[in-house]
Amino acid sequence: MRVRATAAVALVASLALAACSVVLLYAVHTNLVTSAQNTARDHVDKAAHQLGSGTPPADVQAALPDIILDTAPPAGSSSTASADQSASASVGTPTGLILVQAFPNRAPAHTAVITLTWALVPCTALLVLLVAYLAWYAMGRALRPVENIRAEFADITAHSLQRRVPVPDSDDEVASLAETMNGTLDQLQRAVGRLRTFTSDASHELRGPLTTLKARLELALARPERAEWTAVGNEALRDTTRLEDIVTDLLLLARLDARQPLKLQPLRVTDLLRRTLAERYPRQPVVLVADCDPDEAILGSPTALARLFTNLLDNAVRHAHSTVSVEVRHTEHEVVVEVSDDGPGIPELDRERVFDRFTRLDNARTPSEGGTGLGLAIARDIATAHGGTLTAEPPRTANGGARLLLIIARQDQRRSHVAAARLKTGEARPRGWNGIQV
């Protein structure tokens, strides 16, 4: 780019200087030739005046050596210019008509043009070289930040993602490019860090049940005559089921991370919640309250949303002392689902961390007590895939338990900042709340 730009500037400068030189030479030549013609015409007029006043032709010829006197009679008596650019005039004298002629001296014009040409050629070449050097230098200064960015970016590898490209002080496109690249590196670093953490946590979670299963089988095989194979089979089946649950969750997270499109169809949130409660919690103390029945349909994936509701309800049932409450509210553009329980609640510092993968806040860290630690992470990813949000909110009362707030847009659009602020603060139930209870 630097070479091409310098060559282009040098070519333009050469053409411009050449054009200016040609115009200058033409103007100088024309001016000198015109001046010589005017001089010749003045000499003819002066000689004609002297001859008319009686001065002998020999004296006039001696005073004006460039004058040519001829006795051939012309057809007039005034100063004229012939076709060969010479000036002439006919004058009547006592000895007869005399033709006075003078030819302009063009030699100085030709000499001046040649001299000026020899002066312009080196000067023009020097000017072109100077312009080319200035263009090369300016392009180098302009592209130096780009080269610094390129060199730094080329040295960044997967093991040095904390490095950033230099941002120039200039407020221009190069600075914007550097800031954009640094923003991309920030996202890449977070993604790689998340992937490494996820891989480490997944390996740890899978190693536990695999180690337990292997140990049980090895103990049973070490003393096969004393092993209770029914109990061993049941325990192995339980470990295998847990492994299957973890792998299923990992595959679902991988699909969500890959941003695979969901198969959306019109559905009613309240009906989907009823089916989920009837299938999984027929004997659990779960109360469903909706602000309208039937509710308006939204575009969503029944399978994905059923998994989201199941994860939220599993989490609430696991921590609840006695009751789990599910409320469904409708706004102009959104459907709000609030799942709360009367358990110990979520500490304020952990209300965002609970959505991290493999995060458990349970006092008991065993798998049977705390689950896989992927439920809320999967639920948030499903909500995000539907253009919604899932957050942990403060309890409504001092002794309240956990309260998770799900917001799903009815249309494929982002919610406005006003609606986000209103729902974030937990606005009171909208008008029309009729307390339908299931």
Short mmCIF file of C-alpha atoms in Angstrom, two decimals:
data_model
loop_
_atom_site.label_atom_id
_atom_site.label_comp_id
_atom_site.label_asym_id
_atom_site.label_seq_id
_atom_site.Cartn_x
_atom_site.Cartn_y
_atom_site.Cartn_z
CA MET A 1 0.00 0.00 0.00
CA ARG A 2 2.81 2.37 0.86
CA VAL A 3 4.57 1.77 -2.47
CA ARG A 4 1.37 2.06 -4.48
CA ALA A 5 0.36 5.28 -2.75
CA THR A 6 3.84 6.79 -3.23
CA ALA A 7 3.88 5.79 -6.91
CA ALA A 8 0.43 7.28 -7.44
CA VAL A 9 1.43 10.56 -5.78
CA ALA A 10 4.66 10.71 -7.80
CA LEU A 11 2.80 10.06 -11.04
CA VAL A 12 0.22 12.76 -10.32
CA ALA A 13 2.97 15.19 -9.33
CA SER A 14 4.91 14.39 -12.52
CA LEU A 15 1.89 14.97 -14.73
CA ALA A 16 0.98 18.18 -12.91
CA LEU A 17 4.54 19.58 -13.07
CA ALA A 18 4.90 18.57 -16.73
CA ALA A 19 1.65 20.33 -17.59
CA CYS A 20 2.74 23.44 -15.68
CA SER A 21 6.13 23.40 -17.42
CA VAL A 22 4.54 23.16 -20.86
CA VAL A 23 2.19 26.04 -20.06
CA LEU A 24 5.10 28.10 -18.72
CA LEU A 25 7.28 27.46 -21.80
CA TYR A 26 4.43 28.29 -24.13
CA ALA A 27 3.67 31.50 -22.26
CA VAL A 28 7.33 32.58 -22.26
CA HIS A 29 7.78 31.79 -25.96
CA THR A 30 4.58 33.55 -26.95
CA ASN A 31 5.42 36.60 -24.86
CA LEU A 32 8.94 36.93 -26.29
CA VAL A 33 7.76 36.46 -29.88
CA THR A 34 5.02 39.06 -29.39
CA SER A 35 7.56 41.44 -27.88
CA ALA A 36 9.88 40.95 -30.90
CA GLN A 37 7.01 41.62 -33.29
CA ASN A 38 6.09 44.80 -31.44
CA THR A 39 9.71 45.93 -31.56
CA ALA A 40 9.89 45.32 -35.31
CA ARG A 41 6.65 47.26 -35.83
CA ASP A 42 7.95 50.16 -33.72
CA HIS A 43 11.15 50.32 -35.78
CA VAL A 44 9.15 50.34 -39.01
CA ASP A 45 6.99 53.21 -37.74
CA LYS A 46 10.06 55.14 -36.59
CA ALA A 47 11.85 54.65 -39.90
CA ALA A 48 8.75 55.68 -41.86
CA HIS A 49 8.48 58.83 -39.75
CA GLN A 50 12.14 59.73 -40.36
CA LEU A 51 11.85 59.10 -44.08
CA GLY A 52 8.70 61.18 -44.24
CA SER A 53 10.46 64.07 -42.51
CA GLY A 54 13.20 64.10 -45.13
CA THR A 55 15.91 62.04 -43.46
CA PRO A 56 18.04 60.33 -46.11
CA PRO A 57 17.50 56.60 -46.36
CA ALA A 58 21.18 55.93 -45.67
CA ASP A 59 20.94 57.75 -42.31
CA VAL A 60 17.75 55.87 -41.42
CA GLN A 61 19.41 52.56 -42.33
CA ALA A 62 22.40 53.46 -40.19
CA ALA A 63 20.23 54.37 -37.20
CA LEU A 64 17.99 51.32 -37.52
CA PRO A 65 20.15 48.48 -38.88
CA ASP A 66 17.31 45.91 -38.70
CA ILE A 67 15.26 47.99 -41.17
CA ILE A 68 15.11 46.91 -44.82
CA LEU A 69 14.42 49.62 -47.37
CA ASP A 70 13.11 48.71 -50.80
CA THR A 71 12.04 50.94 -53.71
CA ALA A 72 9.32 48.56 -54.91
CA PRO A 73 6.00 50.41 -54.58
CA PRO A 74 3.53 48.76 -52.18
CA ALA A 75 -0.23 49.31 -52.25
CA GLY A 76 -0.57 51.53 -49.19
CA SER A 77 1.24 53.82 -46.90
CA SER A 78 0.46 52.47 -43.42
CA SER A 79 2.36 50.03 -41.22
CA THR A 80 1.20 46.45 -41.76
CA ALA A 81 2.22 42.92 -40.82
CA SER A 82 2.74 40.41 -43.60
CA ALA A 83 1.94 36.74 -43.57
CA ASP A 84 5.49 35.87 -42.41
CA GLN A 85 4.94 38.05 -39.31
CA SER A 86 7.18 40.85 -40.57
CA ALA A 87 6.21 44.54 -40.18
CA SER A 88 6.23 46.79 -43.29
CA ALA A 89 5.19 50.25 -44.42
CA SER A 90 5.41 52.30 -47.64
CA VAL A 91 6.62 55.91 -47.42
CA GLY A 92 6.56 58.57 -50.14
CA THR A 93 9.84 60.43 -50.47
CA PRO A 94 11.19 62.97 -53.05
CA THR A 95 12.94 60.09 -54.74
CA GLY A 96 9.79 57.95 -54.86
CA LEU A 97 7.98 55.34 -52.76
CA ILE A 98 10.11 53.33 -50.37
CA LEU A 99 9.02 50.08 -48.72
CA VAL A 100 10.18 49.82 -45.11
CA GLN A 101 10.33 46.27 -43.62
CA ALA A 102 11.50 44.78 -40.34
CA PHE A 103 11.53 41.11 -39.28
CA PRO A 104 11.11 40.22 -35.59
CA ASN A 105 14.14 38.59 -34.00
CA ARG A 106 12.93 35.23 -32.69
CA ALA A 107 16.31 33.94 -31.64
CA PRO A 108 16.03 35.26 -28.05
CA ALA A 109 12.68 33.51 -27.70
CA HIS A 110 14.10 30.18 -28.85
CA THR A 111 17.16 30.62 -26.65
CA ALA A 112 15.03 31.47 -23.64
CA VAL A 113 12.79 28.42 -24.20
CA ILE A 114 15.78 26.09 -24.51
CA THR A 115 17.46 27.55 -21.44
CA LEU A 116 14.26 27.39 -19.41
CA THR A 117 13.65 23.80 -20.54
CA TRP A 118 17.10 22.71 -19.36
CA ALA A 119 16.40 24.42 -16.04
CA LEU A 120 12.91 22.97 -15.62
CA VAL A 121 13.81 19.33 -16.31
CA PRO A 122 16.10 18.84 -13.29
CA CYS A 123 13.96 21.06 -11.09
CA THR A 124 10.85 19.07 -12.01
CA ALA A 125 12.65 15.79 -11.35
CA LEU A 126 13.84 17.05 -7.97
CA LEU A 127 10.33 18.22 -7.10
CA VAL A 128 8.87 14.84 -8.06
CA LEU A 129 11.45 13.07 -5.92
CA LEU A 130 10.72 15.43 -3.03
CA VAL A 131 6.96 14.85 -3.33
CA ALA A 132 7.52 11.09 -3.54
CA TYR A 133 9.72 11.17 -0.42
CA LEU A 134 7.18 13.24 1.49
CA ALA A 135 4.40 10.87 0.43
CA TRP A 136 6.51 7.85 1.46
CA TYR A 137 7.31 9.45 4.80
CA ALA A 138 3.71 10.51 5.45
CA MET A 139 2.35 7.08 4.54
CA GLY A 140 4.94 5.50 6.79
CA ARG A 141 3.86 7.63 9.74
CA ALA A 142 0.21 6.97 8.97
CA LEU A 143 0.71 3.22 8.65
CA ARG A 144 3.12 2.82 11.57
CA PRO A 145 0.27 2.30 14.07
CA VAL A 146 -1.21 -0.30 11.73
CA GLU A 147 2.12 -2.11 11.57
CA ASN A 148 2.41 -1.97 15.36
CA ILE A 149 -1.10 -3.41 15.65
CA ARG A 150 -0.28 -6.14 13.13
CA ALA A 151 2.98 -7.08 14.84
CA GLU A 152 1.37 -7.23 18.28
CA PHE A 153 -1.63 -9.14 17.02
CA ALA A 154 0.64 -11.65 15.24
CA ASP A 155 2.38 -12.42 18.55
CA ILE A 156 -0.86 -13.04 20.44
CA THR A 157 -1.57 -16.74 20.86
CA ALA A 158 -4.01 -18.82 22.86
CA HIS A 159 -1.58 -18.65 25.80
CA SER A 160 -1.25 -14.85 25.76
CA LEU A 161 -4.80 -13.65 25.24
CA GLN A 162 -4.33 -11.09 28.00
CA ARG A 163 -2.22 -8.98 25.64
CA ARG A 164 -3.80 -6.13 23.69
CA VAL A 165 -2.85 -4.21 20.57
CA PRO A 166 -1.63 -0.62 21.04
CA VAL A 167 -4.24 2.10 20.55
CA PRO A 168 -2.82 5.28 18.92
CA ASP A 169 -3.58 8.64 20.44
CA SER A 170 -5.14 9.89 17.22
CA ASP A 171 -8.92 9.89 17.11
CA ASP A 172 -9.22 8.30 13.68
CA GLU A 173 -10.10 5.06 11.90
CA VAL A 174 -6.87 3.35 13.00
CA ALA A 175 -7.68 4.03 16.66
CA SER A 176 -11.21 2.71 16.12
CA LEU A 177 -9.74 -0.42 14.51
CA ALA A 178 -7.43 -0.98 17.47
CA GLU A 179 -10.26 -0.51 19.97
CA THR A 180 -12.46 -2.92 18.02
CA MET A 181 -9.68 -5.51 17.93
CA ASN A 182 -9.11 -5.13 21.67
CA GLY A 183 -12.83 -5.58 22.26
CA THR A 184 -12.76 -8.74 20.17
CA LEU A 185 -9.74 -9.98 22.13
CA ASP A 186 -11.64 -9.31 25.37
CA GLN A 187 -14.53 -11.44 24.17
CA LEU A 188 -12.15 -14.14 22.93
CA GLN A 189 -10.29 -14.19 26.24
CA ARG A 190 -13.54 -14.54 28.17
CA ALA A 191 -14.75 -17.27 25.81
CA VAL A 192 -11.49 -19.22 26.07
CA GLY A 193 -11.41 -18.79 29.84
CA ARG A 194 -14.99 -19.94 30.06
CA LEU A 195 -14.21 -22.93 27.86
CA ARG A 196 -11.20 -23.89 29.97
CA THR A 197 -13.18 -23.58 33.18
CA PHE A 198 -16.06 -25.49 31.67
CA THR A 199 -13.75 -28.27 30.46
CA SER A 200 -12.07 -28.52 33.85
CA ASP A 201 -15.38 -28.54 35.72
CA ALA A 202 -16.91 -31.03 33.32
CA SER A 203 -13.93 -33.35 33.74
CA HIS A 204 -14.21 -33.07 37.49
CA GLU A 205 -17.95 -33.74 37.49
CA LEU A 206 -17.57 -36.77 35.22
CA ARG A 207 -14.62 -38.15 37.16
CA GLY A 208 -16.64 -38.42 40.38
CA PRO A 209 -19.36 -40.85 39.31
CA LEU A 210 -16.93 -42.72 37.07
CA THR A 211 -14.54 -43.24 39.98
CA THR A 212 -17.38 -44.34 42.25
CA LEU A 213 -18.74 -46.74 39.64
CA LYS A 214 -15.32 -48.21 38.97
CA ALA A 215 -14.59 -48.66 42.69
CA ARG A 216 -17.89 -50.43 43.31
CA LEU A 217 -17.40 -52.79 40.42
CA GLU A 218 -13.81 -53.52 41.41
CA LEU A 219 -14.85 -54.30 44.99
CA ALA A 220 -17.64 -56.55 43.79
CA LEU A 221 -15.36 -58.38 41.37
CA ALA A 222 -12.64 -58.76 44.01
CA ARG A 223 -15.02 -60.89 46.11
CA PRO A 224 -17.74 -62.03 43.76
CA GLU A 225 -19.01 -64.70 46.17
CA ARG A 226 -19.72 -62.07 48.85
CA ALA A 227 -21.04 -59.29 46.61
CA GLU A 228 -24.70 -58.39 46.64
CA TRP A 229 -25.07 -58.07 42.90
CA THR A 230 -28.54 -56.64 43.06
CA ALA A 231 -27.34 -53.78 45.23
CA VAL A 232 -24.22 -53.37 43.10
CA GLY A 233 -26.36 -53.21 39.96
CA ASN A 234 -28.71 -50.66 41.51
CA GLU A 235 -25.80 -48.48 42.62
CA ALA A 236 -24.11 -48.81 39.23
CA LEU A 237 -27.38 -47.90 37.53
CA ARG A 238 -27.68 -44.82 39.73
CA ASP A 239 -24.14 -43.74 38.86
CA THR A 240 -24.77 -44.39 35.19
CA THR A 241 -27.97 -42.34 35.35
CA ARG A 242 -26.06 -39.47 36.90
CA LEU A 243 -23.43 -39.72 34.17
CA GLU A 244 -26.18 -39.69 31.58
CA ASP A 245 -27.72 -36.57 33.14
CA ILE A 246 -24.38 -34.77 33.12
CA VAL A 247 -23.63 -35.72 29.51
CA THR A 248 -27.13 -34.69 28.44
CA ASP A 249 -26.72 -31.31 30.11
CA LEU A 250 -23.30 -30.86 28.53
CA LEU A 251 -24.66 -31.63 25.08
CA LEU A 252 -27.53 -29.20 25.58
CA LEU A 253 -25.10 -26.48 26.67
CA ALA A 254 -22.93 -27.17 23.63
CA ARG A 255 -25.94 -26.75 21.35
CA LEU A 256 -26.92 -23.53 23.11
CA ASP A 257 -23.36 -22.20 22.87
CA ALA A 258 -23.35 -23.02 19.15
CA ARG A 259 -26.41 -20.75 18.75
CA GLN A 260 -28.34 -23.43 16.93
CA PRO A 261 -31.74 -22.02 15.92
CA LEU A 262 -34.69 -23.19 17.97
CA LYS A 263 -37.85 -24.52 16.37
CA LEU A 264 -40.29 -21.83 17.45
CA GLN A 265 -44.03 -22.18 17.42
CA PRO A 266 -46.95 -20.39 19.09
CA LEU A 267 -47.49 -21.62 22.64
CA ARG A 268 -49.12 -20.51 25.87
CA VAL A 269 -46.85 -20.22 28.88
CA THR A 270 -49.55 -21.04 31.45
CA ASP A 271 -50.58 -24.22 29.62
CA LEU A 272 -46.95 -25.32 29.32
CA LEU A 273 -46.44 -24.75 33.05
CA ARG A 274 -49.56 -26.75 33.86
CA ARG A 275 -48.33 -29.69 31.83
CA THR A 276 -44.88 -29.50 33.42
CA LEU A 277 -46.36 -29.45 36.93
CA ALA A 278 -48.72 -32.32 36.16
CA GLU A 279 -45.95 -34.51 34.73
CA ARG A 280 -43.12 -33.87 37.21
CA TYR A 281 -44.66 -32.46 40.39
CA PRO A 282 -48.06 -34.08 40.88
CA ARG A 283 -47.53 -34.34 44.65
CA GLN A 284 -45.29 -31.35 45.29
CA PRO A 285 -46.65 -28.18 46.96
CA VAL A 286 -46.34 -26.00 43.85
CA VAL A 287 -48.87 -23.18 43.36
CA LEU A 288 -49.38 -21.65 39.93
CA VAL A 289 -50.97 -18.17 39.74
CA ALA A 290 -51.71 -16.47 36.41
CA ASP A 291 -53.02 -12.95 35.75
CA CYS A 292 -55.19 -14.09 32.84
CA ASP A 293 -56.53 -17.37 31.54
CA PRO A 294 -56.14 -18.22 28.75
CA ASP A 295 -52.99 -16.18 28.24
CA GLU A 296 -51.74 -14.81 24.95
CA ALA A 297 -49.52 -17.04 22.85
CA ILE A 298 -45.81 -16.33 22.32
CA LEU A 299 -43.25 -17.77 19.92
CA GLY A 300 -41.09 -20.33 21.67
CA SER A 301 -39.70 -23.83 21.68
CA PRO A 302 -41.94 -26.10 23.78
CA THR A 303 -39.11 -28.54 24.50
CA ALA A 304 -36.58 -25.84 25.46
CA LEU A 305 -39.04 -23.85 27.60
CA ALA A 306 -40.26 -27.04 29.30
CA ARG A 307 -36.63 -27.75 30.21
CA LEU A 308 -36.22 -24.18 31.47
CA PHE A 309 -39.33 -24.44 33.69
CA THR A 310 -38.24 -27.89 34.91
CA ASN A 311 -34.83 -26.59 35.95
CA LEU A 312 -36.34 -23.61 37.78
CA LEU A 313 -38.89 -25.79 39.56
CA ASP A 314 -36.32 -28.47 40.44
CA ASN A 315 -34.13 -25.80 41.99
CA ALA A 316 -37.06 -24.28 43.92
CA VAL A 317 -38.42 -27.65 45.13
CA ARG A 318 -34.94 -28.71 46.27
CA HIS A 319 -34.56 -25.65 48.50
CA ALA A 320 -38.16 -25.00 49.58
CA HIS A 321 -39.25 -25.72 53.15
CA SER A 322 -42.89 -26.19 52.27
CA THR A 323 -44.20 -24.26 49.25
CA VAL A 324 -43.12 -23.18 45.77
CA SER A 325 -45.01 -20.39 44.02
CA VAL A 326 -45.11 -19.74 40.28
CA GLU A 327 -46.65 -16.49 39.04
CA VAL A 328 -47.32 -15.59 35.41
CA ARG A 329 -47.81 -11.94 34.48
CA HIS A 330 -48.36 -10.32 31.10
CA THR A 331 -47.24 -6.89 29.97
CA GLU A 332 -47.64 -5.18 26.63
CA HIS A 333 -44.65 -6.87 25.02
CA GLU A 334 -43.54 -9.55 27.49
CA VAL A 335 -44.50 -12.50 29.60
CA VAL A 336 -43.05 -12.56 33.12
CA VAL A 337 -42.69 -15.82 35.04
CA GLU A 338 -41.67 -15.57 38.70
CA VAL A 339 -40.62 -18.69 40.60
CA SER A 340 -40.16 -18.29 44.34
CA ASP A 341 -39.84 -20.58 47.33
CA ASP A 342 -39.82 -20.30 51.09
CA GLY A 343 -36.34 -21.74 51.46
CA PRO A 344 -33.16 -20.09 52.74
CA GLY A 345 -32.90 -17.84 49.68
CA ILE A 346 -29.88 -16.76 47.67
CA PRO A 347 -27.30 -14.44 49.25
CA GLU A 348 -27.00 -11.10 47.51
CA LEU A 349 -23.39 -11.70 46.50
CA ASP A 350 -24.33 -15.01 44.85
CA ARG A 351 -27.37 -13.87 42.84
CA GLU A 352 -25.33 -13.69 39.65
CA ARG A 353 -22.92 -16.51 40.43
CA VAL A 354 -25.73 -19.07 40.70
CA PHE A 355 -26.04 -18.92 36.90
CA ASP A 356 -22.41 -19.96 36.39
CA ARG A 357 -21.88 -23.50 35.24
CA PHE A 358 -21.20 -26.17 37.87
CA THR A 359 -22.03 -23.73 40.66
CA ARG A 360 -23.71 -25.07 43.80
CA LEU A 361 -24.65 -23.03 46.84
CA ASP A 362 -25.94 -26.02 48.80
CA ASN A 363 -24.44 -26.80 52.15
CA ALA A 364 -24.29 -30.42 51.14
CA ARG A 365 -21.91 -30.78 48.21
CA THR A 366 -22.86 -34.32 47.28
CA PRO A 367 -24.44 -34.89 43.87
CA SER A 368 -27.62 -36.24 45.38
CA GLU A 369 -28.10 -33.05 47.36
CA GLY A 370 -26.81 -30.36 45.04
CA GLY A 371 -27.50 -31.59 41.51
CA THR A 372 -25.04 -31.12 38.68
CA GLY A 373 -24.75 -27.36 39.02
CA LEU A 374 -25.87 -26.85 35.41
CA GLY A 375 -29.61 -26.35 35.84
CA LEU A 376 -29.71 -22.56 36.22
CA ALA A 377 -26.96 -22.07 33.64
CA ILE A 378 -29.00 -24.03 31.11
CA ALA A 379 -32.15 -22.12 32.09
CA ARG A 380 -30.48 -18.75 31.50
CA ASP A 381 -29.07 -19.84 28.14
CA ILE A 382 -32.54 -20.99 27.03
CA ALA A 383 -34.03 -17.67 28.15
CA THR A 384 -31.34 -15.79 26.22
CA ALA A 385 -32.02 -17.92 23.13
CA HIS A 386 -35.66 -16.74 23.33
CA GLY A 387 -34.61 -13.09 23.53
CA GLY A 388 -35.40 -13.00 27.25
CA THR A 389 -33.62 -12.71 30.58
CA LEU A 390 -33.38 -14.77 33.76
CA THR A 391 -32.24 -13.11 36.97
CA ALA A 392 -32.21 -13.77 40.70
CA GLU A 393 -34.13 -11.02 42.48
CA PRO A 394 -34.27 -9.95 46.13
CA PRO A 395 -37.12 -11.53 48.15
CA ARG A 396 -40.27 -9.52 48.58
CA THR A 397 -40.16 -9.96 52.37
CA ALA A 398 -37.36 -10.12 54.89
CA ASN A 399 -37.90 -13.83 55.50
CA GLY A 400 -38.59 -14.67 51.86
CA GLY A 401 -36.69 -17.32 49.98
CA ALA A 402 -35.21 -17.37 46.51
CA ARG A 403 -37.00 -15.48 43.75
CA LEU A 404 -36.10 -16.08 40.09
CA LEU A 405 -37.56 -13.77 37.45
CA LEU A 406 -37.92 -14.91 33.84
CA ILE A 407 -38.88 -12.39 31.14
CA ILE A 408 -39.70 -13.56 27.61
CA ALA A 409 -40.53 -11.16 24.77
CA ARG A 410 -43.78 -11.87 22.93
CA GLN A 411 -42.29 -10.69 19.65
CA ASP A 412 -38.82 -11.14 18.21
CA GLN A 413 -37.56 -7.85 19.56
CA ARG A 414 -35.55 -6.58 22.45
CA ARG A 415 -37.35 -5.06 25.33
CA SER A 416 -37.10 -1.35 25.86
CA HIS A 417 -34.98 0.19 28.59
CA VAL A 418 -38.10 1.48 30.30
CA ALA A 419 -39.65 -1.99 30.53
CA ALA A 420 -36.34 -3.45 31.66
CA ALA A 421 -36.02 -0.94 34.48
CA ARG A 422 -39.65 -1.41 35.52
CA LEU A 423 -39.47 -5.19 35.64
CA LYS A 424 -36.02 -5.20 37.24
CA THR A 425 -37.33 -3.38 40.28
CA GLY A 426 -40.23 -5.83 40.70
CA GLU A 427 -43.20 -3.63 40.01
CA ALA A 428 -46.44 -4.53 41.71
CA ARG A 429 -48.87 -6.85 39.96
CA PRO A 430 -50.41 -5.19 36.90
CA ARG A 431 -54.06 -4.36 36.59
CA GLY A 432 -56.28 -7.26 35.77
CA TRP A 433 -54.67 -9.67 38.27
CA ASN A 434 -57.51 -12.05 39.08
CA GLY A 435 -55.61 -14.58 41.14
CA ILE A 436 -56.40 -17.70 39.11
CA GLN A 437 -54.85 -20.52 41.13
CA VAL A 438 -53.97 -24.01 39.96
#
